Coordinates of C-alpha atoms in Angstrom, one line a residue:
Chain A
M1 CA 232.6 98.3 99.2
K2 CA 231.9 95.5 101.7
F3 CA 229.1 97.6 103.1
V4 CA 227.4 97.8 99.7
T5 CA 227.7 94.0 99.3
M6 CA 226.1 93.3 102.6
C7 CA 223.2 95.7 101.9
L8 CA 222.5 94.1 98.6
A9 CA 222.6 90.7 100.3
L10 CA 220.0 91.8 102.9
V11 CA 217.8 93.3 100.3
C12 CA 217.8 90.1 98.3
A13 CA 217.2 88.1 101.4
F14 CA 214.1 90.2 102.2
G15 CA 212.8 89.9 98.7
L16 CA 213.1 86.1 98.7
T17 CA 211.6 85.7 102.1
A18 CA 208.6 87.8 101.1
G19 CA 208.2 85.6 98.1
A20 CA 208.4 82.5 100.2
S21 CA 206.0 83.9 102.7
A22 CA 203.5 84.5 99.9
Q23 CA 203.5 80.8 99.2
Q24 CA 201.9 80.1 102.6
G25 CA 198.5 81.0 101.0
P26 CA 196.8 78.6 98.6
L27 CA 198.7 77.1 95.7
R28 CA 197.5 79.0 92.7
I29 CA 197.6 77.4 89.2
T30 CA 195.9 78.3 85.9
I31 CA 194.9 75.5 83.5
E32 CA 194.4 76.5 79.9
E33 CA 194.5 73.2 78.1
G34 CA 191.8 70.6 78.7
I35 CA 190.4 67.9 76.6
I36 CA 187.5 67.9 74.3
T37 CA 186.0 64.4 74.5
P38 CA 182.3 63.4 74.7
L39 CA 181.1 63.3 78.2
P40 CA 179.9 59.7 79.1
F41 CA 176.3 59.6 80.2
A42 CA 173.8 56.9 81.2
V43 CA 170.0 57.1 80.6
P44 CA 168.3 54.0 81.8
T45 CA 164.8 53.3 80.5
F46 CA 162.4 55.5 82.4
Q47 CA 160.2 54.0 85.0
A48 CA 156.7 53.1 83.6
E49 CA 154.3 54.4 86.2
T50 CA 151.3 53.0 84.3
A51 CA 150.8 49.8 82.4
E52 CA 150.4 51.7 79.1
A53 CA 153.6 53.6 79.5
G54 CA 156.1 50.7 79.0
Q55 CA 156.8 51.1 75.3
L56 CA 156.7 54.9 75.5
A57 CA 159.3 54.8 78.3
Q58 CA 161.7 53.0 76.0
D59 CA 161.0 55.2 73.0
L60 CA 161.5 58.4 74.9
V61 CA 164.8 57.3 76.2
R62 CA 166.0 56.3 72.7
V63 CA 165.2 59.8 71.4
I64 CA 166.8 61.5 74.4
A65 CA 169.9 59.4 74.0
A66 CA 170.1 60.0 70.3
D67 CA 169.7 63.7 70.7
L68 CA 172.5 64.0 73.2
Q69 CA 174.8 61.5 71.4
G70 CA 174.3 63.4 68.1
T71 CA 175.8 66.6 69.5
G72 CA 179.3 65.0 69.8
V73 CA 179.4 66.6 73.3
F74 CA 178.1 63.4 75.0
R75 CA 178.7 59.7 74.6
E76 CA 176.0 57.2 75.7
I77 CA 177.0 54.3 77.8
P78 CA 175.0 51.2 76.6
S79 CA 172.5 49.7 79.0
S80 CA 174.4 46.4 78.7
A81 CA 177.2 48.0 80.8
F82 CA 174.9 49.1 83.6
I83 CA 175.4 47.6 87.0
A84 CA 172.6 49.4 88.8
Q85 CA 169.1 48.2 88.1
Y86 CA 166.9 51.3 87.7
T87 CA 163.3 50.7 88.5
D88 CA 162.1 53.5 90.9
F89 CA 162.3 57.2 90.2
N90 CA 162.2 58.1 93.9
A91 CA 164.7 55.5 95.1
P92 CA 168.2 56.9 96.1
V93 CA 170.7 56.7 93.3
S94 CA 173.6 54.2 93.8
F95 CA 176.4 56.5 92.5
P96 CA 179.2 54.0 93.0
D97 CA 177.5 51.7 90.5
W98 CA 177.4 54.5 87.9
K99 CA 180.9 55.6 88.7
A100 CA 182.1 52.1 88.2
I101 CA 181.1 52.2 84.5
N102 CA 182.6 55.7 84.2
A103 CA 179.3 57.6 83.8
Q104 CA 179.7 61.2 84.5
A105 CA 176.1 62.2 84.0
L106 CA 172.9 60.2 84.7
V107 CA 169.4 60.9 83.6
T108 CA 166.6 59.2 85.3
G109 CA 162.9 59.5 84.7
A110 CA 159.4 58.2 84.9
V111 CA 156.5 58.2 82.5
A112 CA 152.8 57.9 83.1
V113 CA 150.2 57.5 80.3
T114 CA 146.5 58.0 81.0
G115 CA 144.4 57.7 77.9
N116 CA 145.9 60.2 75.4
S117 CA 147.8 62.1 78.1
V118 CA 151.5 61.7 78.9
N119 CA 153.4 62.9 81.9
V120 CA 157.2 62.7 81.9
K121 CA 159.4 63.6 84.8
F122 CA 163.1 63.4 85.0
R123 CA 166.2 64.3 87.0
V124 CA 169.8 64.9 86.0
F125 CA 172.7 63.9 88.2
D126 CA 176.4 64.7 88.3
V127 CA 177.7 61.2 89.0
V128 CA 181.2 62.4 89.9
S129 CA 180.1 64.6 92.8
G130 CA 177.0 62.6 93.5
T131 CA 174.7 65.6 93.3
N132 CA 171.6 66.7 91.4
I133 CA 172.1 69.1 88.4
G134 CA 169.2 71.3 88.9
E135 CA 165.8 70.4 90.2
G136 CA 163.6 67.6 88.9
L137 CA 161.3 68.7 86.1
Q138 CA 158.2 67.3 84.4
F139 CA 156.4 67.8 81.1
S140 CA 152.8 67.0 80.1
G141 CA 151.4 66.4 76.7
T142 CA 149.6 64.0 74.4
T143 CA 150.8 60.7 73.2
D144 CA 151.0 62.1 69.6
G145 CA 153.6 64.6 70.8
W146 CA 155.8 62.2 72.6
R147 CA 158.9 63.0 70.4
R148 CA 158.6 66.7 71.3
M149 CA 158.6 65.8 74.9
A150 CA 161.7 63.7 74.5
H151 CA 163.4 66.6 72.7
K152 CA 162.4 68.9 75.4
V153 CA 163.9 66.6 78.1
A154 CA 167.1 66.4 76.0
D155 CA 167.3 70.1 75.6
E156 CA 167.0 70.5 79.4
V157 CA 169.7 67.9 80.0
Y158 CA 172.0 69.5 77.4
S159 CA 171.4 73.0 78.8
R160 CA 172.0 71.9 82.4
I161 CA 175.3 70.2 81.6
T162 CA 176.7 72.6 79.0
G163 CA 175.2 75.9 80.2
E164 CA 173.9 76.6 76.7
G165 CA 170.5 76.5 75.1
G166 CA 169.7 73.3 73.3
Y167 CA 168.3 72.8 69.8
F168 CA 166.5 69.5 69.8
D169 CA 162.9 70.8 70.0
S170 CA 163.1 72.5 66.7
R171 CA 162.1 71.9 63.1
V172 CA 163.7 72.2 59.7
V173 CA 161.9 73.3 56.5
Y174 CA 163.6 72.1 53.3
V175 CA 163.1 71.2 49.7
S176 CA 162.2 67.6 49.2
E177 CA 163.5 66.2 46.0
T178 CA 162.5 63.2 44.0
G179 CA 163.2 61.9 40.5
P180 CA 166.3 62.0 38.2
K181 CA 168.7 64.9 38.3
N182 CA 167.6 66.5 35.0
Q183 CA 163.9 66.2 35.9
R184 CA 163.7 66.6 39.6
A185 CA 160.4 67.3 41.4
K186 CA 160.7 69.7 44.3
R187 CA 158.3 70.5 47.1
L188 CA 158.5 72.2 50.4
A189 CA 158.6 69.9 53.5
I190 CA 158.9 70.4 57.2
M191 CA 160.3 67.9 59.7
D192 CA 161.7 67.7 63.2
Y193 CA 165.4 68.6 63.4
D194 CA 166.3 64.9 63.4
G195 CA 164.3 64.0 60.2
A196 CA 161.2 62.7 62.0
N197 CA 157.6 63.7 61.3
V198 CA 158.0 64.9 57.7
R199 CA 155.0 66.9 56.4
Y200 CA 154.8 68.4 52.9
L201 CA 153.8 72.0 52.6
T202 CA 153.5 72.3 48.8
D203 CA 153.0 70.0 45.9
S204 CA 155.6 69.6 43.2
S205 CA 153.8 71.4 40.4
A206 CA 156.3 74.3 40.5
I207 CA 159.9 74.5 41.3
V208 CA 160.5 75.9 44.8
L209 CA 163.7 77.1 46.3
A210 CA 165.3 78.5 49.5
P211 CA 162.6 78.3 52.2
R212 CA 163.4 80.5 55.2
F213 CA 161.8 80.4 58.6
S214 CA 160.4 83.5 60.3
P215 CA 161.9 84.3 63.7
T216 CA 158.8 82.9 65.4
G217 CA 158.8 79.7 63.4
D218 CA 155.2 80.1 62.2
R219 CA 155.8 81.3 58.6
V220 CA 158.1 80.5 55.8
L221 CA 159.4 82.6 52.9
Y222 CA 160.4 80.8 49.8
T223 CA 161.0 81.3 46.1
S224 CA 158.7 79.7 43.6
Y225 CA 158.8 79.5 39.8
A226 CA 155.0 79.0 39.6
T227 CA 154.7 81.9 37.1
G228 CA 157.8 80.8 35.2
F229 CA 159.9 83.5 36.9
P230 CA 161.2 83.5 40.5
R231 CA 158.9 85.2 42.9
I232 CA 158.8 85.3 46.7
Y233 CA 155.9 83.7 48.6
V234 CA 155.1 83.7 52.3
L235 CA 153.5 80.6 53.7
D236 CA 151.7 80.1 57.0
I237 CA 152.8 76.8 58.4
G238 CA 149.6 76.2 60.4
S239 CA 147.1 76.8 57.7
V240 CA 149.4 76.1 54.7
Q241 CA 148.0 79.3 53.2
Q242 CA 150.4 81.2 51.0
R243 CA 150.6 84.6 49.2
V244 CA 153.0 86.2 46.9
L245 CA 155.0 89.2 47.9
E246 CA 154.3 91.5 45.0
S247 CA 157.2 93.0 43.1
A248 CA 157.3 95.3 40.0
E249 CA 156.4 93.8 36.7
G250 CA 159.4 92.5 34.7
T251 CA 161.4 91.9 37.8
M252 CA 162.6 88.7 39.4
S253 CA 162.8 88.4 43.2
F254 CA 164.5 85.7 45.1
A255 CA 166.8 84.8 48.1
P256 CA 164.4 86.2 50.7
R257 CA 165.1 86.2 54.4
F258 CA 163.2 87.6 57.4
S259 CA 164.6 90.4 59.6
P260 CA 164.8 89.5 63.3
S261 CA 161.6 91.4 64.0
G262 CA 159.8 89.4 61.4
N263 CA 158.2 92.5 59.9
T264 CA 160.7 93.0 57.0
V265 CA 162.0 90.8 54.3
V266 CA 165.4 91.3 52.7
Y267 CA 165.8 89.8 49.3
S268 CA 167.4 90.1 45.8
L269 CA 165.7 91.7 42.9
S270 CA 166.8 91.4 39.4
Q271 CA 165.8 94.0 36.8
G272 CA 167.3 94.6 33.4
G273 CA 170.1 92.2 34.0
N274 CA 171.2 93.7 37.3
T275 CA 170.7 92.2 40.7
D276 CA 170.6 94.3 43.9
I277 CA 169.4 93.9 47.5
Y278 CA 166.1 95.3 48.7
T279 CA 164.0 95.2 51.8
M280 CA 160.2 95.0 51.9
D281 CA 157.8 95.7 54.7
I282 CA 155.8 92.5 54.8
N283 CA 152.5 94.2 55.7
S284 CA 152.6 97.3 53.5
G285 CA 154.6 95.8 50.6
Q286 CA 156.7 99.0 50.5
S287 CA 160.3 98.3 49.3
V288 CA 163.6 100.0 49.8
R289 CA 166.7 99.5 47.7
L290 CA 169.8 98.9 49.7
T291 CA 172.5 98.4 47.1
N292 CA 173.0 100.0 43.7
T293 CA 175.9 98.6 41.8
P294 CA 176.3 97.0 38.4
S295 CA 177.5 93.8 40.1
I296 CA 175.4 90.9 41.4
E297 CA 174.4 91.3 45.1
T298 CA 172.5 88.5 46.7
A299 CA 172.0 86.1 49.6
P300 CA 171.4 88.7 52.3
S301 CA 171.2 87.7 55.9
Y302 CA 170.6 89.9 59.0
S303 CA 172.7 90.0 62.1
P304 CA 170.7 88.8 65.2
D305 CA 170.2 92.4 66.4
G306 CA 169.0 93.5 62.9
S307 CA 171.5 96.3 62.6
Q308 CA 173.7 94.8 59.8
I309 CA 173.4 92.5 56.7
V310 CA 175.9 90.1 55.4
F311 CA 175.6 89.3 51.7
E312 CA 177.4 88.0 48.6
S313 CA 178.6 90.2 45.8
D314 CA 180.9 89.9 42.8
R315 CA 181.8 93.6 42.8
S316 CA 185.5 92.7 43.2
G317 CA 185.5 90.3 40.2
S318 CA 184.5 87.1 42.1
P319 CA 181.8 86.3 44.6
Q320 CA 182.9 87.4 48.1
L321 CA 181.2 88.3 51.4
Y322 CA 180.4 91.8 52.5
I323 CA 178.7 93.4 55.5
M324 CA 176.7 96.6 55.3
S325 CA 174.3 98.5 57.6
A326 CA 170.7 97.2 57.6
G327 CA 169.8 100.6 56.0
G328 CA 172.3 100.1 53.1
G329 CA 175.3 102.3 52.5
E330 CA 179.0 101.4 52.1
A331 CA 179.8 97.7 52.4
K332 CA 182.9 96.2 53.9
R333 CA 184.4 93.1 52.4
I334 CA 185.1 90.3 55.0
S335 CA 186.3 87.4 52.9
F336 CA 189.8 87.4 51.5
G337 CA 190.8 83.8 51.2
E338 CA 191.3 81.9 47.9
G339 CA 188.2 80.8 46.0
R340 CA 184.6 82.0 45.8
Y341 CA 182.4 82.7 48.8
G342 CA 178.6 82.6 48.9
T343 CA 175.4 82.0 50.9
P344 CA 176.5 83.7 54.1
V345 CA 174.3 83.3 57.2
W346 CA 174.8 85.2 60.4
S347 CA 174.9 83.0 63.5
P348 CA 172.1 83.4 66.0
R349 CA 174.8 84.1 68.6
G350 CA 176.1 86.9 66.5
D351 CA 179.7 85.8 66.6
L352 CA 180.2 83.9 63.3
V353 CA 179.1 83.9 59.7
A354 CA 178.7 80.5 58.0
F355 CA 179.2 80.4 54.3
T356 CA 179.8 78.2 51.2
K357 CA 183.2 78.2 49.7
Q358 CA 184.3 76.9 46.3
N359 CA 188.0 76.4 45.8
A360 CA 190.2 74.1 43.8
G361 CA 187.3 72.1 42.5
R362 CA 185.9 71.4 46.0
F363 CA 183.0 72.9 48.0
H364 CA 183.2 73.6 51.6
I365 CA 180.9 74.8 54.5
G366 CA 182.9 77.1 56.7
V367 CA 182.7 79.8 59.4
M368 CA 184.5 83.0 60.1
R369 CA 184.3 85.8 62.6
T370 CA 182.1 88.7 61.5
D371 CA 185.3 90.7 60.8
G372 CA 186.5 88.0 58.4
S373 CA 189.1 86.6 60.8
E374 CA 189.6 83.0 61.9
E375 CA 188.1 81.4 58.8
R376 CA 187.7 77.6 59.3
L377 CA 186.4 75.1 56.7
L378 CA 184.3 72.4 58.4
T379 CA 183.5 70.2 55.4
A380 CA 184.8 69.3 52.0
S381 CA 183.0 67.4 49.2
F382 CA 182.0 67.5 45.5
L383 CA 179.2 69.9 46.4
D384 CA 178.3 71.3 49.9
E385 CA 176.2 74.5 50.0
G386 CA 173.5 76.4 51.7
P387 CA 174.3 76.5 55.5
T388 CA 171.6 77.1 58.2
W389 CA 172.3 77.5 61.9
S390 CA 170.8 75.6 64.8
P391 CA 168.9 77.8 67.3
N392 CA 171.9 77.8 69.7
G393 CA 174.5 78.5 67.0
R394 CA 176.4 75.3 67.6
V395 CA 175.4 73.2 64.6
I396 CA 175.1 73.9 60.9
M397 CA 172.8 72.0 58.5
F398 CA 173.5 72.1 54.8
T399 CA 173.0 70.4 51.4
R400 CA 175.4 67.8 50.1
E401 CA 175.1 66.6 46.5
T402 CA 176.9 63.6 45.1
Q403 CA 178.7 63.5 41.8
G404 CA 177.6 62.2 38.5
E405 CA 174.3 61.7 36.6
G406 CA 172.8 59.8 39.4
G407 CA 173.9 62.4 41.9
A408 CA 171.4 63.1 44.7
S409 CA 171.0 65.8 47.3
S410 CA 170.9 65.0 51.0
L411 CA 170.9 67.0 54.2
Y412 CA 173.9 66.9 56.5
S413 CA 174.8 68.6 59.8
V414 CA 178.1 69.5 61.2
D415 CA 179.0 71.1 64.5
I416 CA 181.2 74.2 64.5
T417 CA 184.3 72.3 65.5
G418 CA 183.9 70.2 62.3
R419 CA 184.3 67.1 64.3
V420 CA 180.7 65.8 64.2
L421 CA 179.4 65.4 60.6
Q422 CA 176.1 63.5 60.2
R423 CA 173.6 62.7 57.5
V424 CA 170.1 63.8 58.4
N425 CA 167.6 61.0 57.4
T426 CA 164.8 62.2 55.1
P427 CA 162.4 59.9 53.2
E428 CA 163.6 61.4 49.9
G429 CA 166.4 63.7 48.7
G430 CA 166.6 67.0 50.4
S431 CA 168.2 70.5 49.9
D432 CA 168.0 74.1 51.0
P433 CA 167.4 73.5 54.8
S434 CA 166.3 76.3 57.1
W435 CA 166.4 75.7 60.8
S436 CA 163.6 77.0 63.0
P437 CA 164.0 78.7 66.4
L438 CA 163.2 76.5 69.4
Q439 CA 159.5 75.8 69.5
Q440 CA 157.5 77.6 72.2
Chain B
M1 CA 231.1 93.9 114.9
R2 CA 231.8 93.6 111.2
S3 CA 232.0 89.8 111.3
L4 CA 228.6 89.8 113.1
G5 CA 227.1 91.7 110.3
I6 CA 228.4 89.3 107.7
I7 CA 226.9 86.3 109.7
S8 CA 223.5 88.1 109.8
A9 CA 223.6 88.5 106.1
L10 CA 224.5 84.9 105.5
M11 CA 221.7 83.7 107.8
A12 CA 219.3 85.9 105.9
L13 CA 220.4 84.4 102.7
A14 CA 220.0 80.9 104.1
L15 CA 216.4 81.4 105.3
P16 CA 214.9 81.6 101.9
Q17 CA 216.8 78.5 100.8
I18 CA 214.9 76.6 103.5
A19 CA 211.6 78.2 102.5
R20 CA 212.2 77.4 98.8
A21 CA 212.9 73.8 99.6
Q22 CA 209.4 73.4 100.9
E23 CA 207.8 75.0 97.8
L24 CA 206.6 72.9 94.9
S25 CA 209.0 73.0 92.1
A26 CA 207.9 74.3 88.7
A27 CA 207.9 70.7 87.4
E28 CA 205.7 69.6 90.2
R29 CA 203.3 72.4 89.6
V30 CA 203.1 71.7 85.9
A31 CA 202.6 68.0 86.5
F32 CA 199.8 68.7 88.9
G33 CA 198.1 71.1 86.4
R34 CA 198.4 68.5 83.7
S35 CA 196.9 65.8 85.9
V36 CA 193.8 67.9 86.5
A37 CA 193.6 69.1 82.8
A38 CA 193.5 65.4 81.7
C39 CA 190.0 65.3 83.3
W40 CA 188.8 68.7 82.3
N41 CA 186.3 68.3 79.5
V42 CA 186.0 71.7 78.0
Q43 CA 182.9 73.1 76.4
Q44 CA 183.0 75.5 73.5
D45 CA 183.1 79.1 74.8
A46 CA 183.0 78.0 78.4
A47 CA 183.3 80.6 81.1
A48 CA 186.6 80.9 83.0
V49 CA 186.2 79.8 86.6
T50 CA 188.5 79.7 89.7
L51 CA 187.9 76.9 92.2
G52 CA 189.1 76.7 95.7
F53 CA 189.5 73.4 97.4
E54 CA 191.4 71.4 100.0
L55 CA 193.4 68.2 99.5
D56 CA 194.0 65.6 102.2
R57 CA 197.5 64.3 102.8
A58 CA 196.9 61.5 100.3
G59 CA 196.3 64.2 97.6
R60 CA 192.5 63.5 97.4
P61 CA 190.1 66.5 97.1
V62 CA 187.9 67.1 100.1
M63 CA 184.6 67.2 98.3
Q64 CA 182.8 69.6 100.6
S65 CA 185.7 72.1 100.3
V66 CA 185.3 72.5 96.5
R67 CA 183.8 76.0 95.9
L68 CA 183.6 78.6 93.2
L69 CA 185.9 81.6 94.0
R70 CA 185.7 83.7 90.9
S71 CA 184.2 83.5 87.4
G72 CA 184.7 85.3 84.1
A73 CA 182.0 86.6 81.8
G74 CA 179.1 84.4 81.1
T75 CA 175.4 83.7 81.9
D76 CA 174.5 82.1 85.2
A77 CA 173.9 78.8 83.4
A78 CA 177.3 79.0 81.6
I79 CA 179.1 79.7 84.9
V80 CA 177.3 76.8 86.7
A81 CA 178.2 74.5 83.8
A82 CA 181.8 75.6 83.8
F83 CA 182.0 75.2 87.6
S84 CA 180.5 71.7 87.3
A85 CA 183.0 70.7 84.6
A86 CA 185.9 72.0 86.6
K87 CA 184.7 70.3 89.8
R88 CA 184.3 67.0 87.9
A89 CA 187.8 67.4 86.7
V90 CA 189.2 67.8 90.2
L91 CA 187.1 65.1 91.7
R92 CA 187.7 62.5 88.9
C93 CA 191.4 62.9 88.5
G94 CA 191.9 63.3 92.2
A95 CA 189.8 60.3 93.2
K96 CA 192.9 58.2 93.8
G97 CA 195.0 61.1 95.1
F98 CA 197.1 63.5 93.1
D99 CA 200.8 62.6 92.9
L100 CA 202.2 65.4 95.1
P101 CA 205.2 65.3 97.5
V102 CA 203.8 64.6 101.0
E103 CA 206.7 66.5 102.7
K104 CA 205.4 69.7 101.0
Y105 CA 201.8 69.1 102.1
Q106 CA 201.4 72.6 103.6
Q107 CA 202.2 74.0 100.2
W108 CA 199.5 72.1 98.3
R109 CA 196.9 71.6 101.0
N110 CA 194.9 74.6 99.8
I111 CA 194.5 75.0 96.1
E112 CA 193.1 77.7 93.8
L113 CA 192.7 76.4 90.3
T114 CA 191.7 78.7 87.5
F115 CA 190.2 76.9 84.4
D116 CA 190.6 79.3 81.5
P117 CA 189.4 77.8 78.2
E118 CA 190.0 80.8 76.0
R119 CA 193.0 79.3 74.2
M120 CA 191.0 76.2 73.4
V121 CA 188.0 77.9 71.9
L122 CA 187.2 77.2 68.3
R123 CA 190.0 74.7 67.7

């Protein structure tokens, strides 16, 4: 019996020693809980390399800072807190001065203006480690396009620090609204993502709805009531030329959206009181019916790979979200929460579906996984609807309408955490936004 | 002979007690992890990365020693960004030295820290 006890003791001793011996290697720890706070950055006014560049250097920096700050991922440190005087793009960076004000990232740059030409160069630094983040980069353009250059710089900074594509050098097409609620004039407008450079694409002689960008950002689909009934048009943004996509007489077509290839349009067609989903080859005009049910099927949106379509249907008795193959066939319901779901839009990353939800007298913009799991509501108001994704799938823009006779529509954006909700400044009211891909 | 065997066994039992005394306690490990996490600014859907680095006796990271050992799935840009964020966390929170017991320096001189954001995603 004693022999057994001694053996057990030795075995235990060996096991523990081996364990202790393993501790002579590096200390291994896994961290799963961090913080989500905006990263403090500094962007001093760029060096003006020519006399004409002074104002532009300030303007560029204001746009870059606003882009980054607006993501909620970054927090700008005001220039009043700066210790270092930044005057020379090629001078060594005094990291202790930037560390002292708790900057973690630093963007420096220089601008040269010659006649109508602008050259912007910049560098991004990790202040904590005192190193460059990537190589210096420069963009050239014209003075008219200075905002785009600022957005491109901001996209590059965002991408280098987060590892994701940016979304600042993009545009939004939307319905501009003026006049009282019961007699509102609507026309298509296009603007930079931040509300700058608004340009009107149609007049307000006919009601227009639901503009949708093509995958290359050069065309827009929309629904117009020019004939008294809804019909789908395609508009070339460069030439502002438009043409109707023909559909059978006596039918109404609406809710169009491009396929990822840009060659096909998926849309709703109403005939004899029934609404189903169809596709149309945009060149030949040949259409294919995808659903055939007595219920209302609408608001189709392709997955980024073009293989599936998410759409809204009331086949279960109330509007819910469904996914089917891009060729049609059996659909699978993905929304099961309380309330009514509509206007689903597949994320460009492919991982989420954004939607409008109405429940208990309130409207919400929300997201869920494509299998319907992990539903999260990002907003709540009297009326929020019509989400559209930023090119990188991190931000959603939508329409918010205020209550009452004087209620007005405005554009808002929210990031997918729901933490950063912002109004998008437009000269008039706005609704039905559609976000373009990043510009080429 | 029998008593000699018992002494051997007791010595064997005592050795791991000495080794364990030099190890960081669970509380010390958790406190260290938390002190780094306090500076780890997580991006949505960031890649998981494992950093290796050395600490000096004052608990300060030796900057040149910070290196990427392993990474999870992600694009090159996502991994570089995740590595940079993890490195910033180590350097920022360790700038004044992590609070670690100096008598156990050999236990925490070399560190492997895995930053795994999966549980934080979409919250």
